[in-house]
Amino acid sequence: MMRSISYAFASTTKRFVRRKIQGKGSPRIAPSSFNLFWERAFSGGYREKLSRNGLSDLKLDEAVDLFSDMVKSRPFPSIVEFNKLLSAIAKMNKFDVVISLGERMQSLGISHNLYTYSILINCFCRRSQLSLALAILGKMMKLGYEPSIVTLSSLLNGYCHGKRISDAVALVDRMVEMGCQPNTVTFNTLIHGLFLHSKASEAVALVDRMAVKGCQPNLVTYGTVVNGLCKRGDIDLALSLLKKMEKGKIEPDVVIYNTIIDSLCKYRHVDDARNLFNEMENKGIRPNVVTYSSLISCLCNYGRWSDASRLLSDMIERKINPNVVTFSALIDAFVKEGKLVEAEKLYEEMIKRSIDPNVITYNSLINGFCMHDRLNEAKQMFSLMVSKDCLPNVVTWGTLIKGVCKAKKVEDGMDLFREMSQRGLVGDTIVYTTLIQGFFQAGDCDNAQMVFKKMVSDGVHPNIMTYNILLDGLCNNGKLETALVIFHDLQKSKMELDVVTYNIMIEGMCKAGKIEDGWILFCSLSLKGVKPDVVTYNTMISGFCRKDLKEEADALFNQMKENGPRPNSGTYNTLIRARLRDGDKAASAELIKEMRSCGFAGDASTISIVINMLHDGRLDKSFLDMLS
DNA sequence: TTAGGGTTAG
């Protein structure tokens, strides 16, 4: 058994703990009388720390020191005291430490009891080491300990977090056979597991079934279900559960309201969210900083700045203090809106209020500088965060890399990528995709493809964005054939292609003169269940115009007006340029009139053609006036 | 002395 447990011990934390619990390297020697005196004097200390108050704010370091003190004292403290300490460490989510200390106890001859085994089973389950948890279960049963409802619920939790939801369901059924009646905690665990495995309807049904089996759903039950439903956008059902819990005399708390309010915001029902906010107030449930942050963030993202600012004043007036999340949400929204000055003011304000910016705050500000091509300031912000012990993450590096790529310095981007890797961070899909795009923009197909290959060999999954950038880059750099090979593989794969992918390929085909292939692909879209958008039509129309297939272009334009997407400025300008190149002044003028009546104007390339034609006398000045 | 869930920002 010792062996089977020990192979779980491999992490750095464990090595750290080993060092600590084994002392400074000297083997344990029989205590001298002075040591005995010293250790007895100590024993009062750990008892005090093990009391309820002492454990509540214990740090990991102190807990490990405490353990060292306990194993030094003679006689050994009781197993109950060890259990209390292990449990406190487990509550810090330091499961590997608990396992390590449990092993140490055994090697010192301190026997485990039912509670110790339950704690260890829970720890192995939380670390997804189900087989080790089962090994412990076998061992304790051999020693004559019957697993309790708590032991079995821990195991159930392990099944739920792994890939074995069917085993979890079976375990609950077997518990009844074993004469161990599942309780509310058991059902709550299983309900959570069902949500983790996308079995929402089974989870909801279980709320009723547990009541039949004599377990009343509680706040935890509803918290689990409401959150699970909101995550998948089932807000109506979540709201009906809110009503149901009120009927069942269970007071919803602010967190449950926050969950639903945030989902309503995310799914664009901001006004419903405001109504629910009022409803909770009327029920006497006070909104907190999370409620406000959620609403403010969404309002900003939808551009409802005045509503957001009203809410901000409202919360401050009510002495609900904005926190780092509130500020970060505001800063990010301002940055995305291009209002870097306001974002910086907010940053100063949070410093003034002694709210420490975190990695998300810094990332937004760095992004702001990059968006305005102020790379030096972005890098200064990067240094600042490092100096404040705020560790840059993959988003930070990705933002900087995107910034330098935008400034056409993809080689610097690669340097940053290497530096990031050296610091132990692994590039994600966005980082690789940014670099691929950077190389294509620099016309460097070879390196772009090299990065793509590296991405795949590094086990990072390309997403549809990656493929769109790859296909677009290949097409724009004269490599249609390579793009086609990838495109055909993609169509056979599980990756869901969006209309953008097809637009890129149609454009690639048209620009390479393969107008018929483009048209065949265009016509196949409806069969694939993809709706061509305005860009698809414009691309195809432009392809026809380029090949001087005016009738086809006009036919498509008419089809668009009848039952396609609304023509935009690009549609009109493409058609107008074709007419101008033909020297068909009357038709051009008519199209320009129609375009203007739709609220669009001539774009840069149309204007430039007109100016050229003015110069060589093919057009008169009135034409230019018509355009804008 | 052992078990369960849920909220905000990139």
XYZ file of C-alpha atoms (C1' of nucleotides) in Angstrom:
638
model
C 0.000 0.000 0.000
C 2.801 2.397 0.859
C 4.204 1.842 -2.593
C 0.874 2.365 -4.296
C 0.446 5.648 -2.500
C 3.982 6.822 -2.997
C 3.863 6.925 -6.755
C 1.385 9.735 -6.433
C 4.082 11.842 -4.840
C 5.886 13.631 -7.550
C 5.031 17.299 -7.552
C 7.266 20.119 -6.436
C 4.971 20.958 -3.579
C 5.477 17.511 -2.317
C 9.215 17.777 -2.428
C 8.907 21.032 -0.550
C 6.738 19.411 2.076
C 9.039 16.427 2.401
C 11.919 18.714 3.110
C 9.890 20.533 5.690
C 8.524 17.522 7.490
C 11.815 15.682 7.558
C 13.561 18.611 9.109
C 16.949 19.955 8.095
C 18.313 16.673 6.893
C 19.545 15.157 10.145
C 18.114 11.722 10.924
C 15.796 11.641 13.903
C 17.657 10.791 17.085
C 16.314 9.704 20.435
C 15.245 12.884 22.172
C 17.430 14.035 25.008
C 15.731 15.055 28.216
C 16.080 18.661 27.132
C 14.298 17.837 23.890
C 11.555 16.070 25.773
C 11.028 19.078 27.972
C 10.992 21.299 24.930
C 8.512 19.137 23.048
C 6.130 18.901 25.984
C 6.221 22.649 26.305
C 5.255 22.740 22.674
C 2.268 20.453 22.817
C 0.036 23.162 24.251
C 0.859 25.249 21.178
C -0.479 22.880 18.586
C -3.631 22.162 20.595
C -4.443 25.836 20.550
C -3.791 26.102 16.853
C -5.960 23.069 16.182
C -8.906 24.753 17.825
C -11.634 26.041 15.549
C -10.334 29.597 15.520
C -6.724 28.582 15.079
C -7.444 26.499 11.988
C -9.589 29.039 10.219
C -6.782 31.347 9.188
C -3.950 28.866 9.056
C -1.499 29.212 6.166
C -0.031 26.195 4.398
C 3.454 26.874 5.754
C 2.164 27.091 9.300
C 0.128 23.926 8.871
C 3.159 22.012 7.700
C 5.220 23.391 10.589
C 2.453 22.397 12.937
C 2.577 18.872 11.571
C 6.321 18.771 12.203
C 5.737 19.854 15.788
C 3.045 17.235 16.248
C 5.125 14.325 15.030
C 7.966 15.458 17.283
C 5.900 15.435 20.434
C 5.616 12.343 22.623
C 3.275 10.731 23.107
C 1.924 11.401 19.632
C -1.130 13.618 19.516
C -4.362 11.742 18.982
C -5.507 10.730 15.506
C -8.421 13.159 15.934
C -5.926 15.994 16.123
C -4.092 14.822 13.043
C -7.412 14.507 11.217
C -8.289 18.082 12.111
C -5.037 19.320 10.641
C -5.306 17.217 7.482
C -8.844 18.408 6.990
C -7.750 22.032 7.329
C -5.064 21.507 4.686
C -7.564 19.780 2.402
C -9.772 22.847 2.712
C -6.890 24.874 1.269
C -7.120 22.553 -1.761
C -3.611 21.282 -1.048
C -4.556 17.683 -1.602
C -1.092 16.487 -2.507
C 0.193 17.854 0.783
C -2.476 15.965 2.716
C -1.592 12.746 0.904
C 2.075 13.285 1.606
C 1.474 13.922 5.293
C -0.786 10.870 5.495
C 2.034 8.762 4.160
C 4.413 10.294 6.672
C 2.043 9.399 9.503
C 1.960 5.789 8.425
C 5.708 5.561 8.243
C 5.829 6.878 11.812
C 3.351 4.243 12.915
C 0.451 6.652 13.477
C -2.544 4.586 12.382
C -5.332 6.066 10.332
C -8.947 5.747 11.353
C -12.176 5.967 9.341
C -11.979 9.753 9.176
C -8.358 9.779 8.018
C -9.205 7.311 5.272
C -12.196 9.381 4.235
C -10.023 12.483 4.025
C -7.460 10.646 1.915
C -10.112 9.187 -0.383
C -11.503 12.668 -0.868
C -8.032 14.021 -1.663
C -7.304 11.342 -4.247
C -10.711 11.938 -5.812
C -10.145 15.674 -5.994
C -6.825 14.980 -7.699
C -8.616 12.724 -10.200
C -6.720 9.690 -8.945
C -9.704 7.473 -8.661
C -7.796 4.195 -8.706
C -5.747 5.296 -5.699
C -8.934 6.349 -3.911
C -10.376 2.909 -4.582
C -7.193 1.280 -3.317
C -7.580 3.144 -0.028
C -11.221 2.144 0.144
C -10.207 -1.505 -0.267
C -7.569 -1.189 2.409
C -9.859 0.427 4.976
C -12.562 -2.165 4.376
C -10.032 -4.938 4.859
C -9.237 -3.356 8.204
C -12.902 -3.566 9.104
C -13.966 0.052 8.566
C -17.365 0.356 6.876
C -17.415 3.280 4.443
C -19.837 5.930 5.667
C -22.149 8.118 3.651
C -19.357 10.703 3.669
C -16.767 8.286 2.282
C -19.110 7.185 -0.469
C -20.134 10.735 -1.346
C -16.457 11.643 -1.729
C -16.033 8.725 -4.071
C -19.139 9.789 -5.945
C -17.599 13.219 -6.387
C -14.545 11.548 -7.884
C -16.681 9.663 -10.412
C -18.574 12.848 -11.269
C -15.399 14.834 -11.962
C -13.927 12.046 -14.059
C -15.311 10.506 -17.185
C -17.488 8.077 -15.282
C -20.868 9.683 -14.843
C -22.633 6.359 -15.485
C -20.600 4.822 -12.661
C -21.664 7.728 -10.494
C -25.339 7.049 -11.161
C -24.750 3.345 -10.519
C -22.973 4.103 -7.250
C -25.962 6.011 -5.895
C -28.203 3.061 -6.772
C -25.810 0.652 -5.098
C -25.621 2.773 -1.974
C -29.266 1.981 -1.333
C -28.546 -1.739 -1.733
C -25.653 -1.381 0.680
C -28.030 0.047 3.217
C -26.509 3.495 3.021
C -29.244 6.011 2.310
C -28.100 8.843 -0.009
C -28.645 12.238 1.573
C -28.972 15.755 0.211
C -25.207 16.120 -0.170
C -25.089 12.895 -2.200
C -27.790 14.114 -4.551
C -26.243 17.568 -4.857
C -22.952 15.946 -5.858
C -24.663 13.830 -8.497
C -26.662 16.785 -9.841
C -23.456 18.746 -10.244
C -21.884 15.771 -12.002
C -24.787 15.518 -14.426
C -24.282 19.171 -15.370
C -20.552 18.586 -15.793
C -21.467 15.933 -18.339
C -24.023 18.109 -20.121
C -26.949 16.121 -18.821
C -28.999 19.128 -17.811
C -32.433 17.607 -18.090
C -31.459 14.596 -15.965
C -30.025 17.012 -13.413
C -33.219 19.070 -13.248
C -35.358 15.930 -13.025
C -33.273 14.710 -10.103
C -34.280 17.756 -8.048
C -37.832 16.428 -7.954
C -36.791 12.822 -7.548
C -34.585 13.518 -4.536
C -37.545 15.070 -2.742
C -39.539 11.875 -3.402
C -36.687 9.937 -1.829
C -36.930 12.027 1.269
C -34.122 14.507 0.660
C -35.251 18.079 0.461
C -33.358 20.209 -2.068
C -31.503 23.026 -0.327
C -29.753 26.251 -1.315
C -26.756 24.276 -2.588
C -29.032 22.179 -4.805
C -30.585 25.239 -6.369
C -27.261 27.050 -6.637
C -25.866 24.133 -8.610
C -28.876 23.827 -10.882
C -29.332 27.542 -11.534
C -25.677 27.952 -12.385
C -25.683 24.895 -14.647
C -28.755 26.125 -16.497
C -27.461 29.681 -16.865
C -24.160 28.469 -18.282
C -25.979 26.808 -21.153
C -28.307 29.741 -21.678
C -31.422 28.091 -20.235
C -32.369 31.253 -18.393
C -36.125 30.737 -18.464
C -35.749 27.413 -16.718
C -33.378 29.007 -14.211
C -35.964 31.672 -13.483
C -38.660 29.053 -12.964
C -36.382 27.299 -10.467
C -35.969 30.584 -8.658
C -39.756 30.701 -8.244
C -39.768 27.061 -7.206
C -37.257 27.554 -4.424
C -39.285 30.439 -3.069
C -42.330 28.156 -3.009
C -40.254 25.557 -1.186
C -39.440 28.213 1.436
C -35.793 28.370 0.499
C -34.559 31.954 0.454
C -32.562 32.645 -2.706
C -29.370 34.517 -1.893
C -27.524 37.271 -3.685
C -25.262 34.796 -5.505
C -28.183 33.035 -7.161
C -29.547 36.367 -8.316
C -26.105 37.399 -9.540
C -25.843 34.222 -11.580
C -29.123 34.840 -13.381
C -28.549 38.582 -13.776
C -25.172 37.953 -15.363
C -26.604 35.403 -17.789
C -29.409 37.732 -18.768
C -26.758 40.366 -19.483
C -24.629 37.979 -21.514
C -27.566 36.829 -23.583
C -28.427 40.444 -24.358
C -31.468 40.783 -22.124
C -30.030 43.716 -20.237
C -33.423 45.185 -19.425
C -34.660 41.902 -17.982
C -31.497 41.906 -15.907
C -32.320 45.374 -14.596
C -35.822 44.179 -13.726
C -34.485 41.196 -11.823
C -32.112 43.544 -10.045
C -35.109 45.606 -8.907
C -36.970 42.468 -7.935
C -34.190 41.300 -5.618
C -34.060 44.726 -4.032
C -37.811 44.571 -3.397
C -37.337 41.220 -1.705
C -34.791 42.783 0.597
C -31.754 41.100 -0.921
C -29.007 43.673 -1.160
C -27.025 43.649 -4.406
C -23.270 43.482 -3.931
C -20.191 44.464 -5.876
C -20.584 41.415 -8.133
C -24.147 42.359 -9.087
C -23.072 45.860 -9.999
C -19.877 44.805 -11.782
C -21.797 42.379 -13.918
C -24.376 44.941 -14.985
C -21.876 47.739 -15.492
C -19.602 45.568 -17.581
C -22.430 44.485 -19.875
C -23.828 47.975 -20.261
C -20.375 49.226 -21.281
C -19.941 46.432 -23.765
C -23.257 47.309 -25.353
C -22.193 50.950 -25.545
C -24.731 52.104 -22.968
C -22.227 54.371 -21.267
C -24.627 56.697 -19.485
C -26.574 53.783 -17.964
C -23.309 52.280 -16.828
C -22.085 55.483 -15.268
C -25.401 55.958 -13.478
C -25.062 52.509 -11.945
C -21.493 53.249 -10.947
C -22.521 56.400 -9.056
C -25.404 54.456 -7.576
C -23.136 51.773 -6.124
C -20.658 54.286 -4.785
C -23.458 56.252 -3.146
C -24.656 53.074 -1.473
C -21.149 52.429 -0.177
C -20.766 49.301 -2.277
C -17.153 49.809 -3.247
C -16.020 49.067 -6.774
C -13.253 46.477 -6.699
C -10.532 45.386 -9.071
C -13.085 43.539 -11.203
C -15.310 46.593 -11.559
C -12.346 48.746 -12.535
C -10.911 46.159 -14.897
C -14.236 45.789 -16.670
C -14.474 49.555 -17.101
C -10.879 49.921 -18.227
C -11.251 47.151 -20.763
C -14.467 48.599 -22.150
C -12.848 52.026 -22.552
C -9.787 50.524 -24.199
C -11.938 48.623 -26.692
C -13.815 51.820 -27.436
C -10.481 53.477 -28.228
C -10.725 55.760 -25.188
C -7.275 55.137 -23.795
C -7.125 58.457 -21.917
C -10.226 57.560 -19.914
C -8.871 54.075 -19.290
C -5.653 55.548 -17.894
C -7.647 57.883 -15.662
C -9.544 54.926 -14.255
C -6.247 53.179 -13.651
C -5.027 56.180 -11.656
C -8.288 56.235 -9.747
C -7.918 52.638 -8.664
C -4.362 53.303 -7.500
C -5.677 56.270 -5.531
C -8.198 53.949 -3.891
C -5.437 51.442 -3.079
C -6.969 48.798 -5.306
C -4.157 46.711 -6.763
C -4.394 46.189 -10.510
C -4.072 42.539 -11.444
C -2.986 40.709 -14.578
C -6.319 41.385 -16.282
C -6.112 45.119 -15.602
C -2.569 45.286 -16.956
C -3.481 43.200 -19.992
C -6.253 45.617 -20.933
C -3.946 48.624 -20.607
C -1.193 46.914 -22.593
C -3.788 46.129 -25.237
C -4.802 49.785 -25.284
C -1.248 50.943 -25.935
C -0.785 48.300 -28.618
C -4.004 49.339 -30.339
C -2.589 52.855 -30.647
C 0.796 51.594 -31.820
C 2.401 52.869 -28.616
C 4.590 49.820 -28.225
C 7.101 51.436 -25.906
C 4.429 52.310 -23.391
C 2.993 48.819 -23.722
C 6.397 47.393 -22.871
C 6.772 49.840 -19.964
C 3.448 48.655 -18.599
C 4.719 45.105 -18.965
C 7.842 45.961 -16.929
C 5.707 47.748 -14.372
C 3.518 44.735 -13.753
C 6.553 42.503 -13.403
C 8.060 44.949 -10.900
C 4.800 44.782 -8.915
C 5.060 40.984 -8.751
C 2.170 40.546 -11.113
C 3.095 37.626 -13.318
C 2.371 38.141 -17.050
C 0.297 35.287 -18.438
C -0.211 33.940 -21.921
C -2.767 36.688 -22.618
C -0.214 39.369 -21.702
C 2.390 37.892 -24.020
C -0.223 37.297 -26.715
C -1.317 40.929 -26.528
C 2.253 42.183 -26.886
C 2.916 39.776 -29.739
C -0.215 40.984 -31.484
C 0.957 44.566 -30.967
C 4.359 44.040 -32.544
C 2.844 42.022 -35.413
C 0.441 44.876 -36.062
C 3.464 47.181 -36.251
C 4.830 44.801 -38.910
C 7.590 43.489 -36.671
C 6.768 39.818 -36.752
C 10.400 38.893 -36.004
C 10.085 40.763 -32.699
C 6.919 38.766 -32.168
C 8.891 35.561 -32.571
C 11.480 36.819 -30.071
C 8.699 37.503 -27.582
C 7.275 34.056 -28.249
C 10.636 32.456 -27.501
C 11.042 34.517 -24.348
C 7.579 33.494 -23.217
C 8.384 29.829 -23.814
C 11.640 30.173 -21.903
C 9.654 31.440 -18.941
C 7.659 28.254 -18.954
C 4.482 29.532 -20.556
C 2.905 27.532 -23.357
C 1.548 29.365 -26.377
C -2.183 29.017 -26.933
C -4.218 28.972 -30.129
C -4.446 32.760 -30.195
C -0.686 33.292 -29.852
C 0.162 30.887 -32.675
C -2.596 32.296 -34.866
C -1.342 35.834 -34.303
C 2.153 34.844 -35.411
C 0.861 33.026 -38.485
C -1.070 36.135 -39.433
C 1.995 38.297 -38.769
C 4.145 36.273 -41.165
C 1.506 36.296 -43.882
C 1.153 40.053 -43.576
C 4.888 40.256 -44.088
C 4.460 38.074 -47.184
C 6.500 35.317 -45.526
C 4.499 32.188 -46.372
C 7.267 29.799 -45.413
C 7.539 31.000 -41.845
C 3.765 31.267 -41.525
C 3.449 27.628 -42.534
C 6.341 26.719 -40.276
C 4.540 28.246 -37.278
C 1.372 26.397 -38.241
C 3.270 23.099 -38.361
C 4.874 23.867 -35.004
C 1.482 24.649 -33.532
C 0.135 21.271 -34.568
C 3.246 19.409 -33.431
C 3.107 21.248 -30.086
C -0.378 19.833 -29.643
C -2.136 23.210 -29.783
C -5.403 22.928 -31.664
C -5.973 25.318 -34.547
C -9.494 26.728 -34.541
C -11.563 28.035 -37.416
C -9.911 31.455 -37.027
C -6.475 29.857 -37.476
C -7.617 28.089 -40.626
C -9.256 31.200 -42.020
C -6.020 33.142 -41.548
C -3.980 30.313 -43.027
C -6.218 29.942 -46.099
C -6.470 33.688 -46.598
C -2.715 34.099 -46.301
C -2.019 31.324 -48.790
C -4.561 32.660 -51.277
C -3.259 36.206 -51.025
C 0.300 35.050 -51.530
C -0.385 33.112 -54.715
C -0.672 29.676 -53.156
C -4.191 28.714 -54.063
C -3.277 25.084 -54.693
C -1.860 24.649 -51.185
C -4.937 26.364 -49.758
C -7.235 24.051 -51.712
C -5.571 20.945 -50.315
C -6.054 22.223 -46.762
C -9.588 23.391 -47.550
C -10.618 19.976 -48.841
C -9.145 18.248 -45.793
C -11.019 20.710 -43.612
C -14.319 19.935 -45.281
C -13.798 16.285 -44.481
C -12.852 17.044 -40.872
C -15.067 17.716 -37.891
C -14.202 21.416 -37.865
C -17.283 23.500 -38.448
C -16.568 25.889 -41.311
C -18.169 29.302 -41.216
C -19.174 31.537 -44.074
C -15.867 33.394 -43.700
C -13.945 30.289 -44.770
C -16.021 29.978 -47.915
C -15.675 33.692 -48.663
C -11.897 33.358 -48.469
C -11.851 30.391 -50.830
C -14.276 31.947 -53.312
C -12.166 35.084 -53.343
C -8.987 33.041 -53.738
C -10.463 31.202 -56.706
C -11.794 34.343 -58.373
C -8.551 36.240 -57.937
C -6.632 33.320 -59.418
C -8.912 33.519 -62.454
C -10.833 30.360 -61.544
C -14.161 32.076 -61.648
C -16.057 28.888 -62.487
C -14.679 27.059 -59.473
C -15.679 30.039 -57.364
C -19.180 29.982 -58.770
C -19.516 26.224 -58.177
C -18.485 26.711 -54.563
C -20.896 29.644 -54.229
C -23.763 27.512 -55.549
C -22.905 24.635 -53.224
C -23.326 26.742 -50.100
C -27.068 26.213 -49.710
C -26.522 22.443 -49.853
C -24.038 22.797 -47.019
C -26.549 24.795 -45.035
C -24.398 27.931 -45.165
C -26.104 31.215 -45.904
C -24.013 33.454 -48.167
C -23.581 36.881 -46.601
C -23.007 40.261 -48.165
C -19.272 39.552 -48.442
C -19.923 36.292 -50.323
C -22.094 38.127 -52.843
C -19.663 41.034 -53.179
C -16.772 38.641 -53.732
C -18.616 36.762 -56.429
C -19.897 39.943 -58.094
C -16.396 41.345 -58.047
C -15.113 38.102 -59.586
C -17.651 38.351 -62.394
C -16.808 42.009 -62.986
C -13.110 41.242 -63.133
C -13.788 38.704 -65.883
C -16.096 41.164 -67.620
C -19.109 38.934 -66.993
C -21.460 41.876 -66.508
C -24.694 39.986 -67.016
C -23.771 37.442 -64.367
C -22.774 40.237 -62.004
C -26.064 42.065 -62.551
C -28.066 38.869 -62.155
C -26.402 38.217 -58.799
C -26.952 41.831 -57.749
C -30.666 41.460 -58.521
C -30.840 38.126 -56.720
C -29.303 39.877 -53.735
C -31.916 42.620 -53.791
C -34.712 40.092 -54.078
C -33.894 37.600 -51.380
C -30.299 37.970 -50.300
C -28.420 40.168 -47.848
C -28.829 43.916 -48.269
C -26.235 45.316 -50.705
C -23.713 47.553 -48.969
C -21.233 50.193 -50.005
C -18.865 47.499 -51.283
C -21.513 45.999 -53.588
C -22.302 49.325 -55.215
C -18.720 50.467 -55.515
C -17.682 47.192 -57.160
C -20.447 47.471 -59.738
C -19.835 51.195 -60.335
C -16.129 50.647 -60.956
C -16.915 47.942 -63.514
C -19.269 50.316 -65.328
C -16.721 53.131 -65.220
C -13.993 50.873 -66.610
C -16.384 50.089 -69.470
C -16.884 53.785 -70.035
C -20.619 53.345 -69.504
C -21.318 56.779 -68.027
C -25.092 56.506 -68.003
C -25.184 53.189 -66.177
C -22.539 54.397 -63.715
C -24.475 57.547 -62.966
C -27.647 55.573 -62.388
C -25.920 53.191 -59.995
C -24.321 56.071 -58.152
C -27.730 57.627 -57.693
C -29.126 54.377 -56.330
C -26.158 53.984 -54.006
C -26.554 57.504 -52.651
C -30.250 56.942 -52.050
C -29.299 53.928 -49.939
C -27.032 56.151 -47.862
C -23.672 54.972 -49.217
C -20.899 56.974 -50.863
C -18.067 56.326 -53.282
C -15.094 54.581 -51.646
C -11.427 55.413 -52.070
C -10.766 53.214 -55.076
C -13.889 54.369 -56.917
C -12.917 57.992 -56.305
C -9.411 57.329 -57.528
C -10.701 55.826 -60.799
C -12.978 58.823 -61.290
C -10.116 61.246 -60.671
C -7.945 59.434 -63.202
C -10.746 59.603 -65.725
C -11.219 63.295 -64.994
C -7.561 63.871 -65.759
C -7.636 62.174 -69.114
C -10.908 63.856 -69.951
C -13.121 60.784 -70.051
C -15.353 62.222 -67.306
C -16.366 65.701 -66.215
C -16.301 67.130 -62.724
C -19.991 66.615 -62.033
C -19.237 62.925 -61.663
C -16.991 63.514 -58.724
C -19.640 65.646 -57.035
C -22.178 62.865 -57.398
C -20.031 60.455 -55.437
C -20.065 62.162 -52.070
C -12.153 14.731 13.124
C -14.540 12.857 7.048
C -18.454 14.610 1.709
C -21.485 18.809 -2.126
C -22.718 24.008 -5.456
C -23.086 28.763 -7.357
C -21.615 35.096 -9.176
C -18.268 39.749 -11.874
C -13.214 41.628 -15.522
C -8.871 39.984 -20.332
